[in-house]
PDB file of N, CA and C in Angstrom:
ATOM      1  N   MET A   1     -80.674  63.149 -39.314  1.00 60.00           N
ATOM      2  CA  MET A   1     -80.107  62.770 -38.238  1.00 60.00           C
ATOM      3  C   MET A   1     -80.160  63.856 -37.229  1.00 60.00           C
ATOM      4  N   ILE A   2     -79.740  64.317 -36.502  1.00 73.00           N
ATOM      5  CA  ILE A   2     -79.846  65.633 -35.550  1.00 73.00           C
ATOM      6  C   ILE A   2     -79.128  67.014 -36.731  1.00 73.00           C
ATOM      7  N   GLU A   3     -80.221  67.703 -36.609  1.00 74.00           N
ATOM      8  CA  GLU A   3     -80.146  69.023 -37.431  1.00 74.00           C
ATOM      9  C   GLU A   3     -78.974  69.964 -37.279  1.00 74.00           C
ATOM     10  N   HIS A   4     -78.499  69.797 -38.036  1.00 79.00           N
ATOM     11  CA  HIS A   4     -77.356  71.129 -37.054  1.00 79.00           C
ATOM     12  C   HIS A   4     -76.262  70.387 -37.031  1.00 79.00           C
ATOM     13  N   VAL A   5     -76.189  69.209 -36.917  1.00 80.00           N
ATOM     14  CA  VAL A   5     -75.336  68.733 -35.811  1.00 80.00           C
ATOM     15  C   VAL A   5     -74.387  67.572 -36.918  1.00 80.00           C
ATOM     16  N   PRO A   6     -73.194  68.185 -37.442  1.00 83.00           N
ATOM     17  CA  PRO A   6     -72.049  66.688 -38.537  1.00 83.00           C
ATOM     18  C   PRO A   6     -72.503  65.737 -38.215  1.00 83.00           C
ATOM     19  N   ARG A   7     -72.432  64.683 -39.617  1.00 87.00           N
ATOM     20  CA  ARG A   7     -72.538  63.570 -39.013  1.00 87.00           C
ATOM     21  C   ARG A   7     -71.116  62.735 -38.731  1.00 87.00           C
ATOM     22  N   GLU A   8     -70.201  62.982 -38.758  1.00 88.00           N
ATOM     23  CA  GLU A   8     -69.156  62.603 -37.775  1.00 88.00           C
ATOM     24  C   GLU A   8     -69.156  62.951 -36.806  1.00 88.00           C
ATOM     25  N   GLU A   9     -69.392  63.837 -36.350  1.00 88.00           N
ATOM     26  CA  GLU A   9     -69.637  63.701 -34.761  1.00 88.00           C
ATOM     27  C   GLU A   9     -70.903  63.175 -33.652  1.00 88.00           C
ATOM     28  N   ILE A  10     -71.043  62.305 -34.919  1.00 88.00           N
ATOM     29  CA  ILE A  10     -72.565  61.960 -33.729  1.00 88.00           C
ATOM     30  C   ILE A  10     -71.996  60.274 -34.321  1.00 88.00           C
ATOM     31  N   LEU A  11     -70.958  60.349 -35.704  1.00 90.00           N
ATOM     32  CA  LEU A  11     -70.652  59.015 -35.117  1.00 90.00           C
ATOM     33  C   LEU A  11     -69.324  59.314 -34.082  1.00 90.00           C
ATOM     34  N   ARG A  12     -68.383  59.541 -33.618  1.00 92.00           N
ATOM     35  CA  ARG A  12     -67.113  59.248 -32.926  1.00 92.00           C
ATOM     36  C   ARG A  12     -68.413  59.988 -31.524  1.00 92.00           C
ATOM     37  N   ILE A  13     -69.024  60.588 -31.016  1.00 92.00           N
ATOM     38  CA  ILE A  13     -70.278  60.200 -29.307  1.00 92.00           C
ATOM     39  C   ILE A  13     -70.171  58.826 -29.881  1.00 92.00           C
ATOM     40  N   ILE A  14     -71.625  57.783 -30.916  1.00 91.00           N
ATOM     41  CA  ILE A  14     -71.888  56.480 -30.867  1.00 91.00           C
ATOM     42  C   ILE A  14     -70.585  56.115 -31.002  1.00 91.00           C
ATOM     43  N   LYS A  15     -69.380  56.201 -31.303  1.00 92.00           N
ATOM     44  CA  LYS A  15     -68.094  55.056 -31.633  1.00 92.00           C
ATOM     45  C   LYS A  15     -67.902  55.342 -29.746  1.00 92.00           C
ATOM     46  N   GLN A  16     -67.366  56.063 -28.861  1.00 93.00           N
ATOM     47  CA  GLN A  16     -67.377  56.913 -28.178  1.00 93.00           C
ATOM     48  C   GLN A  16     -67.828  55.694 -27.006  1.00 93.00           C
ATOM     49  N   LEU A  17     -69.323  56.014 -26.793  1.00 92.00           N
ATOM     50  CA  LEU A  17     -70.194  55.116 -25.924  1.00 92.00           C
ATOM     51  C   LEU A  17     -69.746  54.031 -26.971  1.00 92.00           C
ATOM     52  N   GLU A  18     -69.756  53.145 -27.544  1.00 90.00           N
ATOM     53  CA  GLU A  18     -69.890  51.939 -27.351  1.00 90.00           C
ATOM     54  C   GLU A  18     -68.002  51.083 -27.094  1.00 90.00           C
ATOM     55  N   ASN A  19     -67.350  51.929 -26.672  1.00 91.00           N
ATOM     56  CA  ASN A  19     -65.813  51.249 -26.318  1.00 91.00           C
ATOM     57  C   ASN A  19     -66.109  51.800 -24.938  1.00 91.00           C
ATOM     58  N   ASN A  20     -67.113  53.121 -23.969  1.00 90.00           N
ATOM     59  CA  ASN A  20     -66.991  52.763 -22.225  1.00 90.00           C
ATOM     60  C   ASN A  20     -68.110  53.429 -22.126  1.00 90.00           C
ATOM     61  N   PRO A  21     -69.159  52.677 -22.366  1.00 86.00           N
ATOM     62  CA  PRO A  21     -70.756  53.095 -21.661  1.00 86.00           C
ATOM     63  C   PRO A  21     -70.621  53.490 -20.842  1.00 86.00           C
ATOM     64  N   ALA A  22     -69.647  53.582 -19.687  1.00 86.00           N
ATOM     65  CA  ALA A  22     -69.665  54.247 -18.491  1.00 86.00           C
ATOM     66  C   ALA A  22     -69.155  55.082 -18.076  1.00 86.00           C
ATOM     67  N   VAL A  23     -68.729  56.259 -19.216  1.00 89.00           N
ATOM     68  CA  VAL A  23     -67.933  57.202 -19.766  1.00 89.00           C
ATOM     69  C   VAL A  23     -68.530  58.252 -19.105  1.00 89.00           C
ATOM     70  N   THR A  24     -68.065  59.531 -18.575  1.00 89.00           N
ATOM     71  CA  THR A  24     -69.071  60.101 -18.288  1.00 89.00           C
ATOM     72  C   THR A  24     -69.406  61.257 -18.890  1.00 89.00           C
ATOM     73  N   GLN A  25     -69.923  62.775 -18.899  1.00 91.00           N
ATOM     74  CA  GLN A  25     -70.380  63.382 -20.002  1.00 91.00           C
ATOM     75  C   GLN A  25     -68.956  64.734 -20.257  1.00 91.00           C
ATOM     76  N   ARG A  26     -68.751  64.214 -18.710  1.00 93.00           N
ATOM     77  CA  ARG A  26     -67.296  65.142 -18.872  1.00 93.00           C
ATOM     78  C   ARG A  26     -66.505  64.605 -19.045  1.00 93.00           C
ATOM     79  N   ALA A  27     -65.997  63.412 -19.272  1.00 93.00           N
ATOM     80  CA  ALA A  27     -64.944  62.868 -20.096  1.00 93.00           C
ATOM     81  C   ALA A  27     -65.234  62.649 -21.872  1.00 93.00           C
ATOM     82  N   LEU A  28     -66.663  62.624 -21.661  1.00 93.00           N
ATOM     83  CA  LEU A  28     -66.421  62.405 -23.208  1.00 93.00           C
ATOM     84  C   LEU A  28     -66.433  63.535 -23.921  1.00 93.00           C
ATOM     85  N   SER A  29     -66.707  64.793 -23.407  1.00 94.00           N
ATOM     86  CA  SER A  29     -66.498  65.715 -23.532  1.00 94.00           C
ATOM     87  C   SER A  29     -65.386  66.665 -24.548  1.00 94.00           C
ATOM     88  N   ASN A  30     -64.135  65.678 -23.344  1.00 95.00           N
ATOM     89  CA  ASN A  30     -63.147  66.000 -22.970  1.00 95.00           C
ATOM     90  C   ASN A  30     -62.296  65.254 -24.328  1.00 95.00           C
ATOM     91  N   ARG A  31     -62.683  64.271 -24.568  1.00 94.00           N
ATOM     92  CA  ARG A  31     -62.301  62.954 -25.425  1.00 94.00           C
ATOM     93  C   ARG A  31     -62.597  63.707 -26.844  1.00 94.00           C
ATOM     94  N   LEU A  32     -63.835  64.405 -26.941  1.00 93.00           N
ATOM     95  CA  LEU A  32     -64.821  64.952 -28.294  1.00 93.00           C
ATOM     96  C   LEU A  32     -64.004  66.450 -28.586  1.00 93.00           C
ATOM     97  N   ASP A  33     -63.426  67.107 -27.569  1.00 95.00           N
ATOM     98  CA  ASP A  33     -63.213  68.590 -27.626  1.00 95.00           C
ATOM     99  C   ASP A  33     -64.570  69.216 -28.237  1.00 95.00           C
ATOM    100  N   ILE A  34     -65.251  68.931 -27.491  1.00 93.00           N
ATOM    101  CA  ILE A  34     -66.158  69.757 -27.359  1.00 93.00           C
ATOM    102  C   ILE A  34     -66.750  69.770 -26.129  1.00 93.00           C
ATOM    103  N   SER A  35     -67.971  70.838 -25.935  1.00 95.00           N
ATOM    104  CA  SER A  35     -68.059  71.435 -24.699  1.00 95.00           C
ATOM    105  C   SER A  35     -68.695  70.778 -23.307  1.00 95.00           C
ATOM    106  N   LEU A  36     -68.796  70.531 -23.174  1.00 94.00           N
ATOM    107  CA  LEU A  36     -69.944  69.711 -21.643  1.00 94.00           C
ATOM    108  C   LEU A  36     -71.464  70.135 -21.978  1.00 94.00           C
ATOM    109  N   GLY A  37     -71.474  70.975 -22.946  1.00 94.00           N
ATOM    110  CA  GLY A  37     -73.146  71.712 -22.800  1.00 94.00           C
ATOM    111  C   GLY A  37     -73.494  71.281 -23.885  1.00 94.00           C
ATOM    112  N   LYS A  38     -72.788  71.259 -25.351  1.00 93.00           N
ATOM    113  CA  LYS A  38     -73.133  69.998 -25.956  1.00 93.00           C
ATOM    114  C   LYS A  38     -72.892  68.949 -26.051  1.00 93.00           C
ATOM    115  N   THR A  39     -72.691  68.603 -25.592  1.00 93.00           N
ATOM    116  CA  THR A  39     -71.786  66.937 -25.368  1.00 93.00           C
ATOM    117  C   THR A  39     -73.800  66.279 -25.026  1.00 93.00           C
ATOM    118  N   ASN A  40     -74.234  66.907 -23.157  1.00 92.00           N
ATOM    119  CA  ASN A  40     -75.445  66.916 -23.260  1.00 92.00           C
ATOM    120  C   ASN A  40     -76.508  66.642 -24.080  1.00 92.00           C
ATOM    121  N   TYR A  41     -76.157  67.942 -25.010  1.00 92.00           N
ATOM    122  CA  TYR A  41     -77.711  68.315 -25.937  1.00 92.00           C
ATOM    123  C   TYR A  41     -77.443  67.532 -26.514  1.00 92.00           C
ATOM    124  N   LEU A  42     -76.400  66.993 -27.230  1.00 92.00           N
ATOM    125  CA  LEU A  42     -76.501  65.450 -27.858  1.00 92.00           C
ATOM    126  C   LEU A  42     -76.492  64.010 -27.688  1.00 92.00           C
ATOM    127  N   LEU A  43     -76.591  63.700 -26.880  1.00 92.00           N
ATOM    128  CA  LEU A  43     -76.631  62.760 -25.920  1.00 92.00           C
ATOM    129  C   LEU A  43     -78.114  62.825 -25.472  1.00 92.00           C
ATOM    130  N   LYS A  44     -78.722  63.702 -25.548  1.00 91.00           N
ATOM    131  CA  LYS A  44     -80.470  63.938 -25.450  1.00 91.00           C
ATOM    132  C   LYS A  44     -81.003  63.530 -27.177  1.00 91.00           C
ATOM    133  N   GLU A  45     -80.506  64.437 -27.409  1.00 91.00           N
ATOM    134  CA  GLU A  45     -80.721  64.449 -28.994  1.00 91.00           C
ATOM    135  C   GLU A  45     -80.647  62.483 -29.515  1.00 91.00           C
ATOM    136  N   LEU A  46     -79.764  62.486 -28.912  1.00 91.00           N
ATOM    137  CA  LEU A  46     -79.556  61.026 -29.244  1.00 91.00           C
ATOM    138  C   LEU A  46     -80.119  59.841 -29.160  1.00 91.00           C
ATOM    139  N   MET A  47     -80.747  59.892 -27.543  1.00 90.00           N
ATOM    140  CA  MET A  47     -81.699  59.289 -26.713  1.00 90.00           C
ATOM    141  C   MET A  47     -82.934  59.749 -27.090  1.00 90.00           C
ATOM    142  N   LYS A  48     -83.653  60.656 -27.603  1.00 91.00           N
ATOM    143  CA  LYS A  48     -85.015  61.163 -28.561  1.00 91.00           C
ATOM    144  C   LYS A  48     -84.658  60.433 -30.031  1.00 91.00           C
ATOM    145  N   LYS A  49     -83.941  59.578 -30.432  1.00 89.00           N
ATOM    146  CA  LYS A  49     -83.674  59.699 -31.840  1.00 89.00           C
ATOM    147  C   LYS A  49     -83.774  57.819 -31.399  1.00 89.00           C
ATOM    148  N   GLY A  50     -83.499  57.220 -30.280  1.00 90.00           N
ATOM    149  CA  GLY A  50     -83.721  55.958 -29.937  1.00 90.00           C
ATOM    150  C   GLY A  50     -82.110  55.252 -30.280  1.00 90.00           C
ATOM    151  N   LEU A  51     -81.105  56.279 -30.656  1.00 89.00           N
ATOM    152  CA  LEU A  51     -79.764  55.619 -30.688  1.00 89.00           C
ATOM    153  C   LEU A  51     -78.613  54.992 -29.761  1.00 89.00           C
ATOM    154  N   ILE A  52     -79.345  55.793 -28.030  1.00 89.00           N
ATOM    155  CA  ILE A  52     -79.108  55.119 -27.321  1.00 89.00           C
ATOM    156  C   ILE A  52     -79.482  54.997 -26.062  1.00 89.00           C
ATOM    157  N   LYS A  53     -79.289  54.562 -24.629  1.00 88.00           N
ATOM    158  CA  LYS A  53     -80.180  54.721 -23.917  1.00 88.00           C
ATOM    159  C   LYS A  53     -79.672  55.032 -22.544  1.00 88.00           C
ATOM    160  N   ALA A  54     -80.203  55.927 -21.594  1.00 86.00           N
ATOM    161  CA  ALA A  54     -79.217  55.798 -20.157  1.00 86.00           C
ATOM    162  C   ALA A  54     -79.390  55.058 -19.517  1.00 86.00           C
ATOM    163  N   GLN A  55     -79.366  54.132 -18.670  1.00 80.00           N
ATOM    164  CA  GLN A  55     -79.044  52.950 -18.087  1.00 80.00           C
ATOM    165  C   GLN A  55     -78.951  53.299 -16.274  1.00 80.00           C
ATOM    166  N   ASP A  56     -79.746  53.620 -15.671  1.00 73.00           N
ATOM    167  CA  ASP A  56     -78.909  54.121 -14.240  1.00 73.00           C
ATOM    168  C   ASP A  56     -78.464  53.017 -13.672  1.00 73.00           C
ATOM    169  N   PHE A  57     -77.199  53.218 -12.923  1.00 63.00           N
ATOM    170  CA  PHE A  57     -76.362  52.159 -12.268  1.00 63.00           C
ATOM    171  C   PHE A  57     -75.512  52.180 -10.579  1.00 63.00           C
ATOM    172  N   SER A  58     -76.392  53.410 -10.321  1.00 57.00           N
ATOM    173  CA  SER A  58     -76.262  53.846  -8.710  1.00 57.00           C
ATOM    174  C   SER A  58     -76.891  53.214  -7.614  1.00 57.00           C
ATOM    175  N   HIS A  59     -76.798  53.019  -7.263  1.00 57.00           N
ATOM    176  CA  HIS A  59     -76.431  52.118  -5.739  1.00 57.00           C
ATOM    177  C   HIS A  59     -76.478  52.974  -4.331  1.00 57.00           C
ATOM    178  N   ASN A  60     -75.895  54.146  -4.116  1.00 55.00           N
ATOM    179  CA  ASN A  60     -76.101  55.160  -3.233  1.00 55.00           C
ATOM    180  C   ASN A  60     -77.299  56.290  -3.313  1.00 55.00           C
ATOM    181  N   SER A  61     -78.320  56.074  -3.483  1.00 58.00           N
ATOM    182  CA  SER A  61     -79.197  57.245  -3.650  1.00 58.00           C
ATOM    183  C   SER A  61     -78.679  58.976  -3.323  1.00 58.00           C
ATOM    184  N   GLY A  62     -78.135  59.134  -1.754  1.00 54.00           N
ATOM    185  CA  GLY A  62     -76.932  60.183  -1.163  1.00 54.00           C
ATOM    186  C   GLY A  62     -76.300  60.658  -2.047  1.00 54.00           C
ATOM    187  N   LYS A  63     -75.616  59.954  -3.480  1.00 52.00           N
ATOM    188  CA  LYS A  63     -74.759  60.466  -3.912  1.00 52.00           C
ATOM    189  C   LYS A  63     -75.062  60.550  -5.591  1.00 52.00           C
ATOM    190  N   MET A  64     -74.236  61.658  -5.934  1.00 51.00           N
ATOM    191  CA  MET A  64     -75.144  61.418  -7.706  1.00 51.00           C
ATOM    192  C   MET A  64     -75.041  60.537  -8.954  1.00 51.00           C
ATOM    193  N   LYS A  65     -75.930  61.085  -9.194  1.00 63.00           N
ATOM    194  CA  LYS A  65     -76.058  59.506 -10.237  1.00 63.00           C
ATOM    195  C   LYS A  65     -75.234  59.435 -10.990  1.00 63.00           C
ATOM    196  N   LYS A  66     -75.555  57.580 -11.495  1.00 71.00           N
ATOM    197  CA  LYS A  66     -74.081  57.291 -12.541  1.00 71.00           C
ATOM    198  C   LYS A  66     -75.025  56.696 -13.520  1.00 71.00           C
ATOM    199  N   VAL A  67     -74.589  57.147 -15.185  1.00 79.00           N
ATOM    200  CA  VAL A  67     -75.467  56.714 -15.905  1.00 79.00           C
ATOM    201  C   VAL A  67     -74.240  55.930 -16.608  1.00 79.00           C
ATOM    202  N   ASN A  68     -75.156  54.366 -17.389  1.00 81.00           N
ATOM    203  CA  ASN A  68     -74.450  54.202 -18.240  1.00 81.00           C
ATOM    204  C   ASN A  68     -75.117  54.401 -19.489  1.00 81.00           C
ATOM    205  N   TYR A  69     -74.691  54.959 -20.957  1.00 81.00           N
ATOM    206  CA  TYR A  69     -75.500  55.284 -22.263  1.00 81.00           C
ATOM    207  C   TYR A  69     -74.612  53.773 -23.075  1.00 81.00           C
ATOM    208  N   LEU A  70     -76.330  53.329 -23.185  1.00 80.00           N
ATOM    209  CA  LEU A  70     -75.836  52.031 -24.032  1.00 80.00           C
ATOM    210  C   LEU A  70     -76.682  52.232 -25.615  1.00 80.00           C
ATOM    211  N   LEU A  71     -75.926  51.859 -26.745  1.00 81.00           N
ATOM    212  CA  LEU A  71     -76.661  52.116 -27.930  1.00 81.00           C
ATOM    213  C   LEU A  71     -77.621  50.848 -27.750  1.00 81.00           C
ATOM    214  N   THR A  72     -78.941  51.600 -28.866  1.00 81.00           N
ATOM    215  CA  THR A  72     -79.682  50.816 -28.990  1.00 81.00           C
ATOM    216  C   THR A  72     -79.641  49.672 -30.302  1.00 81.00           C
ATOM    217  N   LYS A  73     -80.515  49.065 -30.698  1.00 78.00           N
ATOM    218  CA  LYS A  73     -80.746  48.173 -32.119  1.00 78.00           C
ATOM    219  C   LYS A  73     -80.017  49.660 -32.606  1.00 78.00           C
ATOM    220  N   GLU A  74     -81.250  50.577 -33.301  1.00 78.00           N
ATOM    221  CA  GLU A  74     -80.665  51.280 -33.470  1.00 78.00           C
ATOM    222  C   GLU A  74     -79.211  51.819 -34.340  1.00 78.00           C
ATOM    223  N   GLY A  75     -78.627  52.050 -32.984  1.00 70.00           N
ATOM    224  CA  GLY A  75     -77.468  52.626 -32.840  1.00 70.00           C
ATOM    225  C   GLY A  75     -76.049  52.209 -33.306  1.00 70.00           C
ATOM    226  N   PHE A  76     -76.699  50.965 -33.530  1.00 65.00           N
ATOM    227  CA  PHE A  76     -75.222  49.576 -33.835  1.00 65.00           C
ATOM    228  C   PHE A  76     -75.462  50.195 -35.754  1.00 65.00           C
TER     229      PHE A  76
END
């Protein structure tokens, strides 16, 4: 999967996203007890691998962008 990342860690992220696609990176970081930077890196790598995709659902352009992380067919 992703080099230098334990498979269990990737599976834990995928499981969290499956249960709550609207989870923030900060909340995901806290739930998995990993740094916010590592969470961001792992999510980007999962997107590159095609296991998840990010979907913007923010309706107000003046506010911070909100993202849902959706599992792809490969991610299931």
